[in-house]
mmCIF file of C-alpha atoms and ligand atoms in Angstrom:
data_model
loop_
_atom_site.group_PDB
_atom_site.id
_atom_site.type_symbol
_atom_site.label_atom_id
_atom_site.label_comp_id
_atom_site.label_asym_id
_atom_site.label_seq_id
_atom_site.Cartn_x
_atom_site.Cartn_y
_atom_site.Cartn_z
ATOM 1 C CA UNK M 1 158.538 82.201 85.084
ATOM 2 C CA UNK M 2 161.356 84.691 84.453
ATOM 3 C CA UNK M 3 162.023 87.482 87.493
ATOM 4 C CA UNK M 4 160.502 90.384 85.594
ATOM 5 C CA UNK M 5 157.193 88.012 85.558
ATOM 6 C CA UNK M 6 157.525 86.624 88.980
ATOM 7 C CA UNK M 7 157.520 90.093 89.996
ATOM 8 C CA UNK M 8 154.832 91.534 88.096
ATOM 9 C CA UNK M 9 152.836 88.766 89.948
ATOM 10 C CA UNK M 10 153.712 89.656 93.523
ATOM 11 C CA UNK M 11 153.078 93.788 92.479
ATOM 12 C CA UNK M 12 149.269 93.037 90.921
ATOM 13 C CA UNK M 13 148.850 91.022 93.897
ATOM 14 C CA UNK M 14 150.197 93.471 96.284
ATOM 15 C CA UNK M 15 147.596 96.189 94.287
ATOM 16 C CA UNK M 16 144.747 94.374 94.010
ATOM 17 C CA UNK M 17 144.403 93.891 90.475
ATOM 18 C CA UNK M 18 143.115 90.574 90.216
ATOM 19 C CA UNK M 19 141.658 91.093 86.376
ATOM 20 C CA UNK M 20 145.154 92.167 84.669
ATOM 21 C CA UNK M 21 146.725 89.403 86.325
ATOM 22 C CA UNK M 22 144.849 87.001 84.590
ATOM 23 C CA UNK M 23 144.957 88.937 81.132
ATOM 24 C CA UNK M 24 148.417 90.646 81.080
ATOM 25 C CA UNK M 25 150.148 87.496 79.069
ATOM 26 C CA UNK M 26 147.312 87.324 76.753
ATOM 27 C CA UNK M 27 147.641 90.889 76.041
ATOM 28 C CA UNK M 28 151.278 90.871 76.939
ATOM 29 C CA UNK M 29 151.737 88.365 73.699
ATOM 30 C CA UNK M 30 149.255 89.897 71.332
ATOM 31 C CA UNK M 31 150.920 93.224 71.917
ATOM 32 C CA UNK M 32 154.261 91.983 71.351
ATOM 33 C CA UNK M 33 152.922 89.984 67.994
ATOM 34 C CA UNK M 34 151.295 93.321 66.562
ATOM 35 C CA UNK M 35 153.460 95.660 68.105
ATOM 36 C CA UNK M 36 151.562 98.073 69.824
ATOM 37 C CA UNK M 37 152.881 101.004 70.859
ATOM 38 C CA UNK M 38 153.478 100.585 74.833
ATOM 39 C CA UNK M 39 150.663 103.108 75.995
ATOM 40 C CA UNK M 40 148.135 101.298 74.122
ATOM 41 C CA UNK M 41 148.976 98.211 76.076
ATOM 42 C CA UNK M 42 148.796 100.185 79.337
ATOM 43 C CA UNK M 43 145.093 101.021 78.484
ATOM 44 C CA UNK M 44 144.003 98.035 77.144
ATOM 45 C CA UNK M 45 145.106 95.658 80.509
ATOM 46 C CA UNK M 46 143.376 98.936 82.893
ATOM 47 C CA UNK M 47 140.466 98.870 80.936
ATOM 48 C CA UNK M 48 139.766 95.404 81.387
ATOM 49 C CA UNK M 49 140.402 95.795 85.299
ATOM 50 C CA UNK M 50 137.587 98.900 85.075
ATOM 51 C CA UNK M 51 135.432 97.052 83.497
ATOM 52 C CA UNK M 52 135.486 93.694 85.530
ATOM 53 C CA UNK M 53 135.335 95.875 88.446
ATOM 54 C CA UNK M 54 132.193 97.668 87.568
ATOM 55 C CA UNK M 55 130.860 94.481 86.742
ATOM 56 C CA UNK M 56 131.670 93.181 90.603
ATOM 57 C CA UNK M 57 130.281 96.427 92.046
ATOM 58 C CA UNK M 58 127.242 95.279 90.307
ATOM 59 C CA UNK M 59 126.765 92.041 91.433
ATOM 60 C CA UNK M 60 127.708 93.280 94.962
ATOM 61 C CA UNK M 61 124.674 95.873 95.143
ATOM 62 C CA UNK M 62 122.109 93.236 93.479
ATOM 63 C CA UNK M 63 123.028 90.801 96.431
ATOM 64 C CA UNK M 64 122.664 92.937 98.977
ATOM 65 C CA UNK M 65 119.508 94.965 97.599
ATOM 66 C CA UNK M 66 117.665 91.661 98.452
ATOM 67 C CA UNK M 67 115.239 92.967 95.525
ATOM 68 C CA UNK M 68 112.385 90.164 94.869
ATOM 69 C CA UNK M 69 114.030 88.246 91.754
ATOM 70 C CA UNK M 70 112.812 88.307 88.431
ATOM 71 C CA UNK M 71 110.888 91.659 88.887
ATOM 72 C CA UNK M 72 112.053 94.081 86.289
ATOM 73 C CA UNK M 73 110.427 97.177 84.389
ATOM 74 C CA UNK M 74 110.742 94.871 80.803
ATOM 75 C CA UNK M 75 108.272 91.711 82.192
ATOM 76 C CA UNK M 76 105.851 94.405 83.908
ATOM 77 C CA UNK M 77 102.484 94.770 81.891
ATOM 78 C CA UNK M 78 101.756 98.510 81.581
ATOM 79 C CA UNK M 79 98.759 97.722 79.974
ATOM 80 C CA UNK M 80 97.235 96.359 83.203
ATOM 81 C CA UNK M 81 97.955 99.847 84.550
ATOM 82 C CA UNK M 82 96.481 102.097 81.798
ATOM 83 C CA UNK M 83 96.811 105.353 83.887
ATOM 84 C CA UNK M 84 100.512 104.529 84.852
ATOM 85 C CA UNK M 85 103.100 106.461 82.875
ATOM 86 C CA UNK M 86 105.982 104.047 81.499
ATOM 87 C CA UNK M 87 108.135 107.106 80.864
ATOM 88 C CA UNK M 88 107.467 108.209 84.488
ATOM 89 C CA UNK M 89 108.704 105.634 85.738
ATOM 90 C CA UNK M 90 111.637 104.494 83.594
ATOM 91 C CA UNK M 91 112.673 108.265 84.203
ATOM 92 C CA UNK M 92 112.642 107.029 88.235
ATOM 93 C CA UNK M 93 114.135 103.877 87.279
ATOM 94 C CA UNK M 94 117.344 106.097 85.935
ATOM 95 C CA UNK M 95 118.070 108.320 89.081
ATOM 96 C CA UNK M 96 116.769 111.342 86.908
ATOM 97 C CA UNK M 97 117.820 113.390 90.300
ATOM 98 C CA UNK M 98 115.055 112.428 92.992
ATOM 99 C CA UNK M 99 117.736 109.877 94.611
ATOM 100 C CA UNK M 100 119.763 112.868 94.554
ATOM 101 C CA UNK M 101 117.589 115.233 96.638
ATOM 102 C CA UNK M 102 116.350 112.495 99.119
ATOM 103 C CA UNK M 103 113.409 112.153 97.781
ATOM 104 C CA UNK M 104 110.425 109.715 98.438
ATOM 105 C CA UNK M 105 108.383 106.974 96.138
ATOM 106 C CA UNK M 106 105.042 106.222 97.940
ATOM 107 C CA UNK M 107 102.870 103.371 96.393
ATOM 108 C CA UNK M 108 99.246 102.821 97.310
ATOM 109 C CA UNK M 109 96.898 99.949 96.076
ATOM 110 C CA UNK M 110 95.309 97.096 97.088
ATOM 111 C CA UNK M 111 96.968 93.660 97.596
ATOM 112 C CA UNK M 112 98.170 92.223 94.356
ATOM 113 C CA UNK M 113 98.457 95.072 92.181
ATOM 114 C CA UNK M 114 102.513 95.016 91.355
ATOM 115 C CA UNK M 115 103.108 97.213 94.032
ATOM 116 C CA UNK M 116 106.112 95.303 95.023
ATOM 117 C CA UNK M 117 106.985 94.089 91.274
ATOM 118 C CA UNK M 118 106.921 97.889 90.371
ATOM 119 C CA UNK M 119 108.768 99.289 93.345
ATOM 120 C CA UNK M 120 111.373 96.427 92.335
ATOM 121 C CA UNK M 121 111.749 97.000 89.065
ATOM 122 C CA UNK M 122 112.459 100.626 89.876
ATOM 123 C CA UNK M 123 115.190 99.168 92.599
ATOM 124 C CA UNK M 124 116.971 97.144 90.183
ATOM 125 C CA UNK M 125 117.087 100.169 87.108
ATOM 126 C CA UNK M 126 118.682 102.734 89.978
ATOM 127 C CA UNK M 127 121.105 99.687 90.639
ATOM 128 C CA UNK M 128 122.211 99.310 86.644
ATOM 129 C CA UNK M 129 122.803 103.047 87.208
ATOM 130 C CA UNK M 130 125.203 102.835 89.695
ATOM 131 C CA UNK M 131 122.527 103.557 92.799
ATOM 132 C CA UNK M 132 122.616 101.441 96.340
ATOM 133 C CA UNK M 133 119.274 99.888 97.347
ATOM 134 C CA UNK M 134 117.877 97.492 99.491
ATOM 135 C CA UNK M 135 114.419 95.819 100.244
ATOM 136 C CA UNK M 136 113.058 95.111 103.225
ATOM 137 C CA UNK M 137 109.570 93.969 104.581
ATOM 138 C CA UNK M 138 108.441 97.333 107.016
ATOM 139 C CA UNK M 139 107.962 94.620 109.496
ATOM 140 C CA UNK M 140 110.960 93.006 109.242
ATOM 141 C CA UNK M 141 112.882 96.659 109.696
ATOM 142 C CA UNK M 142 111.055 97.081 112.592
ATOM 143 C CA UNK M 143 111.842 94.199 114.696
ATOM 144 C CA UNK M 144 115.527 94.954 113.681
ATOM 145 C CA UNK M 145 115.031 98.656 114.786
ATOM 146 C CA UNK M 146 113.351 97.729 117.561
ATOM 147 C CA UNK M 147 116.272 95.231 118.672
ATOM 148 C CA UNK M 148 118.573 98.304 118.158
ATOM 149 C CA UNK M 149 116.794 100.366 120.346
ATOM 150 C CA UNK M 150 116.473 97.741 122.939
ATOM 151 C CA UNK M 151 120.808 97.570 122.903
ATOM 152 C CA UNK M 152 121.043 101.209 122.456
ATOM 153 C CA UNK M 153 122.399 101.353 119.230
ATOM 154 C CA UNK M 154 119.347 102.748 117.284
ATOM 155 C CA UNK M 155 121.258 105.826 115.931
ATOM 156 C CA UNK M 156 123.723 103.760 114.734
ATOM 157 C CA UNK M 157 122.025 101.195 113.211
ATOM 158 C CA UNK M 158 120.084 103.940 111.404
ATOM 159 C CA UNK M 159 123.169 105.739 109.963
ATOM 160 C CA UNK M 160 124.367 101.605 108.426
ATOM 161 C CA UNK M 161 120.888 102.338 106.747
ATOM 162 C CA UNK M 162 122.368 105.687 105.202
ATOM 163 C CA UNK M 163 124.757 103.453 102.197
ATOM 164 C CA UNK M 164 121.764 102.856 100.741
ATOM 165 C CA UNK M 165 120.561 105.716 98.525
ATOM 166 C CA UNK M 166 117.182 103.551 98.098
ATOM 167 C CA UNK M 167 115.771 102.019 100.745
ATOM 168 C CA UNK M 168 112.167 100.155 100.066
ATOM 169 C CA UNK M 169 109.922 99.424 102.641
ATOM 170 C CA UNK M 170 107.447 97.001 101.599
ATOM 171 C CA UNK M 171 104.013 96.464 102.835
ATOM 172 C CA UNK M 172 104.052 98.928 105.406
ATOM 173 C CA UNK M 173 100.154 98.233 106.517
ATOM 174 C CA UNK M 174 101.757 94.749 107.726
ATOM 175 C CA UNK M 175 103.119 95.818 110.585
ATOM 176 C CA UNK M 176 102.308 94.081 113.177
ATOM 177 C CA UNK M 177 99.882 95.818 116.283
ATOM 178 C CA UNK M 178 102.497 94.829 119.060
ATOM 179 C CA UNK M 179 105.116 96.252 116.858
ATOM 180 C CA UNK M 180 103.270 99.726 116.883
ATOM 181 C CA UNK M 181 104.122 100.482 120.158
ATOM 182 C CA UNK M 182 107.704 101.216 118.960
ATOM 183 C CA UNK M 183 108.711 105.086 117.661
ATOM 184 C CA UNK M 184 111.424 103.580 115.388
ATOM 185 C CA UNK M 185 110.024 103.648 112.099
ATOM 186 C CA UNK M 186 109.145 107.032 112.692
ATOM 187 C CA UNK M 187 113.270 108.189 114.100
ATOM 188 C CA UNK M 188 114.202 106.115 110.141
ATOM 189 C CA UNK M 189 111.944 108.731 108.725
ATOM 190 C CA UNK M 190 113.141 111.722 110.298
ATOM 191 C CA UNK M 191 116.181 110.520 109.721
ATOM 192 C CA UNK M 192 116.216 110.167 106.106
ATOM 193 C CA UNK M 193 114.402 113.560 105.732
ATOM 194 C CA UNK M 194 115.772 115.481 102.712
ATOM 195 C CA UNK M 195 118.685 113.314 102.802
ATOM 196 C CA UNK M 196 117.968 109.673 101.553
ATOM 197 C CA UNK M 197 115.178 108.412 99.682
ATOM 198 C CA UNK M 198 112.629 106.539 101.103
ATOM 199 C CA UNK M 199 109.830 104.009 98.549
ATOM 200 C CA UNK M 200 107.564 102.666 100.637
ATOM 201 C CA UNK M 201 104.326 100.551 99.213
ATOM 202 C CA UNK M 202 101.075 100.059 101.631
ATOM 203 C CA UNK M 203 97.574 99.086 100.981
ATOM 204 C CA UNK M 204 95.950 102.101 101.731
ATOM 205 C CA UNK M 205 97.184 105.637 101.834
ATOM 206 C CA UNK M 206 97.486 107.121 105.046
ATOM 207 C CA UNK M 207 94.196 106.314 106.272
ATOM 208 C CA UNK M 208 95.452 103.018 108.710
ATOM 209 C CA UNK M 209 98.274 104.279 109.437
ATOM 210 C CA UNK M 210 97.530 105.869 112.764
ATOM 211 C CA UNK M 211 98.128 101.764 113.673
ATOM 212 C CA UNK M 212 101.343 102.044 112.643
ATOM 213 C CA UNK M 213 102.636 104.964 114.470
ATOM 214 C CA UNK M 214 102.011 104.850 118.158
ATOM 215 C CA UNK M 215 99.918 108.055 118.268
ATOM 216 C CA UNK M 216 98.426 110.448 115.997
ATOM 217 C CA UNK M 217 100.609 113.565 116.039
ATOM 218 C CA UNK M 218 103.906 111.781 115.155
ATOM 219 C CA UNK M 219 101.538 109.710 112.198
ATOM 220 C CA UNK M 220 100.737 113.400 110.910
ATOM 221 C CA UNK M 221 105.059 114.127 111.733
ATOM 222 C CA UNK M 222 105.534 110.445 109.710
ATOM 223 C CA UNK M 223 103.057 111.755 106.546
ATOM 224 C CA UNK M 224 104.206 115.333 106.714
ATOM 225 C CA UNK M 225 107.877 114.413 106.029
ATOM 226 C CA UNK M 226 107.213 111.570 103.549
ATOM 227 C CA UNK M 227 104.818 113.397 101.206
ATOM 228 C CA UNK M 228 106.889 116.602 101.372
ATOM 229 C CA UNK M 229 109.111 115.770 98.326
ATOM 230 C CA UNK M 230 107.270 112.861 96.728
ATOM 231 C CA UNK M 231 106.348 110.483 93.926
ATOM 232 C CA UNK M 232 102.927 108.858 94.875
ATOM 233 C CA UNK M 233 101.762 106.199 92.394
ATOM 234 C CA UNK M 234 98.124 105.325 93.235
ATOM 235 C CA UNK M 235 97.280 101.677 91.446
ATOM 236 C CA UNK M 236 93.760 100.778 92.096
ATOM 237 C CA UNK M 237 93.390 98.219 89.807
ATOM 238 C CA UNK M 238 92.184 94.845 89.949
ATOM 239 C CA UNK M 239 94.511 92.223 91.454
ATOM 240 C CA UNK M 240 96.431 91.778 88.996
ATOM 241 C CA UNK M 241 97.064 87.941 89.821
ATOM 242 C CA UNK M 242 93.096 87.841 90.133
ATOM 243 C CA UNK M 243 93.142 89.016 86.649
ATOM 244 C CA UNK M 244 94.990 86.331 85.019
ATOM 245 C CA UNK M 245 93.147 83.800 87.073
ATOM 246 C CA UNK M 246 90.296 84.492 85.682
ATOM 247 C CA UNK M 247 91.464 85.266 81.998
ATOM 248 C CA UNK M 248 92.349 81.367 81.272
ATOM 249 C CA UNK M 249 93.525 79.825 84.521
ATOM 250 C CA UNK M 250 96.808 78.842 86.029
ATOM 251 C CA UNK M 251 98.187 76.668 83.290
ATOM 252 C CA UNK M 252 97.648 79.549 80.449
ATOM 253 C CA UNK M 253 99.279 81.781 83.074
ATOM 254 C CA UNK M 254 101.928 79.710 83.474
ATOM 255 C CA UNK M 255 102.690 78.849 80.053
ATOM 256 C CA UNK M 256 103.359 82.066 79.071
ATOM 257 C CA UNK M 257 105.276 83.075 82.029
ATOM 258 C CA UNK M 258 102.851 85.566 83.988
ATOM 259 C CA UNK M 259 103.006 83.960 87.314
ATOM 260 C CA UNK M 260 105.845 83.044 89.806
ATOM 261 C CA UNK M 261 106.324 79.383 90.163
ATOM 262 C CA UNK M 262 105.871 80.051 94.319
ATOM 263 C CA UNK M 263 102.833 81.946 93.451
ATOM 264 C CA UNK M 264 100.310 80.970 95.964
ATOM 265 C CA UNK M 265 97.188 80.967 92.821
ATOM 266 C CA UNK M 266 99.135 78.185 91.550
ATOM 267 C CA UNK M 267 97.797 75.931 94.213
ATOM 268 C CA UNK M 268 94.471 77.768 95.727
ATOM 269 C CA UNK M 269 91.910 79.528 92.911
ATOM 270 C CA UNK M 270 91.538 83.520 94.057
ATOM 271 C CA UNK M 271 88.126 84.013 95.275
ATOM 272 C CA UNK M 272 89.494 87.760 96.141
ATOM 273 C CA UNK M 273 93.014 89.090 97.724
ATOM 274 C CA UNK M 274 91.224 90.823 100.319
ATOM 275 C CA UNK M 275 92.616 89.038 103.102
ATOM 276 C CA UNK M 276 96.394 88.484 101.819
ATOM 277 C CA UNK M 277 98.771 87.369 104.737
ATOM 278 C CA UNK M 278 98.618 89.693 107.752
ATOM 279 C CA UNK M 279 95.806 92.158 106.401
ATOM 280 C CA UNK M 280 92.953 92.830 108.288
ATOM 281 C CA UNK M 281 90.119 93.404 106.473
ATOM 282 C CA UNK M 282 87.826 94.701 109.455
ATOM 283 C CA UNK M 283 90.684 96.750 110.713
ATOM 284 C CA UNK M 284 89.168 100.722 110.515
ATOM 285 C CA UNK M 285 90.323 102.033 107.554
ATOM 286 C CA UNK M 286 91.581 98.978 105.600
ATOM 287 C CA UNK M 287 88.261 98.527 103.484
ATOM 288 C CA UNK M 288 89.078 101.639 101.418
ATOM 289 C CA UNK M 289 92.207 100.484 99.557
ATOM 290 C CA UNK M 290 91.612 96.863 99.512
ATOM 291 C CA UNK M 291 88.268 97.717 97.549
ATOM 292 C CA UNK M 292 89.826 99.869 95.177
ATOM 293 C CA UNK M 293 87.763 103.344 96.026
ATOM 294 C CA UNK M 294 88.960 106.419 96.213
ATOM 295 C CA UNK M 295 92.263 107.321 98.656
ATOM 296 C CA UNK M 296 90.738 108.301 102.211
ATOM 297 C CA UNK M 297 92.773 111.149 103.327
ATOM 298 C CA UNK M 298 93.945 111.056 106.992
ATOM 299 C CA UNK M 299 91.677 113.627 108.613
ATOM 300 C CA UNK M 300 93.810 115.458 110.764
ATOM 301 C CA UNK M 301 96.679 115.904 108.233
ATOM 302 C CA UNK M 302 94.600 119.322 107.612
ATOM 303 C CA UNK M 303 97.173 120.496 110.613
ATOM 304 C CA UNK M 304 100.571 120.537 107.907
ATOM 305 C CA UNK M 305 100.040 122.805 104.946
ATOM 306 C CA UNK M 306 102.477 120.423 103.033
ATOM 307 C CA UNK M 307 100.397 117.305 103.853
ATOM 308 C CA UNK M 308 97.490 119.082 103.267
ATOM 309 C CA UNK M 309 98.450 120.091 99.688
ATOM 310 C CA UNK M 310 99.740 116.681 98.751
ATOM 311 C CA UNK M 311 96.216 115.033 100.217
ATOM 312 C CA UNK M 312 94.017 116.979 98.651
ATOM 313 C CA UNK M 313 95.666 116.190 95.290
ATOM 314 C CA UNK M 314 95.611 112.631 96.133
ATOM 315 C CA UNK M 315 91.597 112.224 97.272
ATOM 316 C CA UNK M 316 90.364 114.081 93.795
ATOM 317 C CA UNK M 317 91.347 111.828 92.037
ATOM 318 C CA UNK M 318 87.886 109.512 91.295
ATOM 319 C CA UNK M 319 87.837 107.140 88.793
ATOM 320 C CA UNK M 320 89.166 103.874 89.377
ATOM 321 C CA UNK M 321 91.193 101.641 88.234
ATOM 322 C CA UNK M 322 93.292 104.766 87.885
ATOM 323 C CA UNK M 323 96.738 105.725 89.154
ATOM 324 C CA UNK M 324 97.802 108.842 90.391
ATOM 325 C CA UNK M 325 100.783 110.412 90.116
ATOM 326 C CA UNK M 326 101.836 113.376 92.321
ATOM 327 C CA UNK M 327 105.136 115.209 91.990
HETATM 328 P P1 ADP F 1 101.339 93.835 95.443
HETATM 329 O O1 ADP F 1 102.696 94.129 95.960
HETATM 330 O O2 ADP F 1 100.602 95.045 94.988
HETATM 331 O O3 ADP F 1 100.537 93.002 96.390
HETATM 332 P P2 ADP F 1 102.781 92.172 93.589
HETATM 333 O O4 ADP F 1 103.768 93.114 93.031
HETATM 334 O O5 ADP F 1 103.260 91.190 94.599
HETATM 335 O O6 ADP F 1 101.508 92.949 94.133
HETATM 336 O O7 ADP F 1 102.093 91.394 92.359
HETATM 337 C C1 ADP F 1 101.515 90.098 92.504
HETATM 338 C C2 ADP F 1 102.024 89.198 91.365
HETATM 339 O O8 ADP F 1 101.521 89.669 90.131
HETATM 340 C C3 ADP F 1 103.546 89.201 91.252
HETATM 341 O O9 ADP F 1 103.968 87.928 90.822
HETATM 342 C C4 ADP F 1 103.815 90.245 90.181
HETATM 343 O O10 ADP F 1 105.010 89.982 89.476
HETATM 344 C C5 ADP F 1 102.596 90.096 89.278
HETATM 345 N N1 ADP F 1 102.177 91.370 88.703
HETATM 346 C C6 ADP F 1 101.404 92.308 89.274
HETATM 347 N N2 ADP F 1 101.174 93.333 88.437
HETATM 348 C C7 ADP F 1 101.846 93.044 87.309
HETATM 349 C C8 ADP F 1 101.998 93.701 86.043
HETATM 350 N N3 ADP F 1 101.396 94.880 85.796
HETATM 351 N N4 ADP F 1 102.769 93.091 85.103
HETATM 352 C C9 ADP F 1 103.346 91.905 85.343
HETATM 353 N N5 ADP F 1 103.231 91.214 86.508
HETATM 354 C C10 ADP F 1 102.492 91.769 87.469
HETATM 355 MG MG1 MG F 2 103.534 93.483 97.781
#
């Protein structure tokens, strides 16, 4: 290697630019062959660097979204969701400015629906456009909240939260009873208020939720601030893993690629997704949702005029399966 090379080396080293030191002989040689003019050079070995980069930032988000895998916008079935509007949301799936004003992506339905598929597939289109996001289980946050709180760093671990313009909570009925006693979930709401978007999918819309928060007037503070500037997406459908069940069994299912390999129909037939992992069907206020009726408004959210307005849009809407969509 002659000096001028050697040193070349040590400066792309020195500045981090991995990409044109693998490509600048390549280009180097084909530039000298056809004689390009030395600016056109210049661009061509940056462009590759900008482009390989992107590429890395890419992969980098999709790791650490911890999105479910294989849940995208192109293998979701709009037809199972007749009253759900594609354009809607591949319009959310772009940005299309709601990341941009903070705000919020609420979806309601019972278990098995595509709740999570959906709020996925949404999660990995904001990511292709350049978004942050990352999934999490509600009751998974919690616990880590909670063991936050416990070593006094709740604030902080709240602001780690705010690098993520997206951040999903999934299945936030699950939460656990002994977890309710906690007022973090709430302080991650407040916190994102107007600021950072918030999607959040639960069986039942705001109706069970006074288990969630520890008492009713910061429930109504939790609802107020989450419905203010909102998306809500209302899928009362059948399950849609019920569905294909019964339209020609697991192997038909499976042969043309409906179902996850780790789907638990696989191995047990579906005599109803009422009582999915963690749900309590008797629980006050979980019958609604899981049975596909209409949304049963929280009673006392009559106190917020901005609660109010978005509940009353939410329980006219009647027929079922049917989604709503309130902007
Ligand atoms: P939920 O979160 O509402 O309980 P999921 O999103 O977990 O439901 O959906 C259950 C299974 O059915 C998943 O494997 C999901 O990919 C699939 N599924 C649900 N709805 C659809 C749909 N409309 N199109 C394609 N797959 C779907
Ligand atoms: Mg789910």
């Amino acid at each position: 290697m002659n000096t001028v090379a050697a040193r070349l080396q040590f400066i792309l080293n020195e500045l981090r630019l991995p990409t044109v030191k693998r490509l600048w002989t390549a280009l180097a040689e084909q530039s000298n062959k056809e004689g390009w003019p030395a600016e056109r050079f210049l661009v061509s070995v940056m462009e590759h660097e900008l482009a390989e980069r992107d590429t890395r930032r890419l992969e980098r988000h999709r790791l650490e979204s911890l999105l479910l895998p294989g849940k995208l916008l192109s293998n979701f079935d709009f037809t199972a969701v007749p009253t759900l509007s594609k354009a809607h949301v591949t319009a959310l799936s772009q940005g299309d400015g709601w990341i941009e004003q903070g705000s919020n992506l609420l979806l309601f339905g019972p278990p098995g629906v595509g709740k999570s598929h959906l709020v996925c597939a949404i999660g990995n289109g904001l990511i292709d456009h350049g978004y942050r996001v990352c999934f999490t289980r509600t009751s998974d946050l919690v616990q880590r909240l909670q063991v936050a709180r416990h070593e006094m760093r709740l604030t902080a671990e709240i602001a780690r939260l705010d690098r993520f313009d997206l951040l999903i909570l999934d299945d936030l009925s699950y939460v656990r009873r002994d977890q309710a006693e906690t007022s973090v979930l709430f302080e991650l709401i407040a916190g994102r208020y107007e600021r950072r978007s918030l999607a959040l999918t639960a069986n039942q819309p705001f109706s069970g939720w006074d288990q969630v928060f520890p008492d009713v007037a910061m429930t109504l503070a939790a609802v107020d601030r989450l419905v203010h500037h909102s998306t809500i997406f209302e899928l009362n459908t059948e399950s849609y893993r019920r569905r294909v069940a019964a339209r020609g069994g697991v192997s038909k299912a499976k042969s043309v690629g409906i179902l996850d390999p780790d789907d638990p129909v696989i191995s047990t037939p579906v005599p109803g997704d009422h009582n999915e992992v963690g749900e309590d069907a008797t629980a006050p206020g979980n019958s609604g949702g899981a049975r596909g009726d209409a949304a049963v408004p929280l009673r006392s959210t009559a106190a917020s005029p901005r609660a109010k307005e978005q509940t009353k849009a939410t329980s006219k809407a009647k027929p079922t399966p049917r989604s709503t969509v309130i902007n």
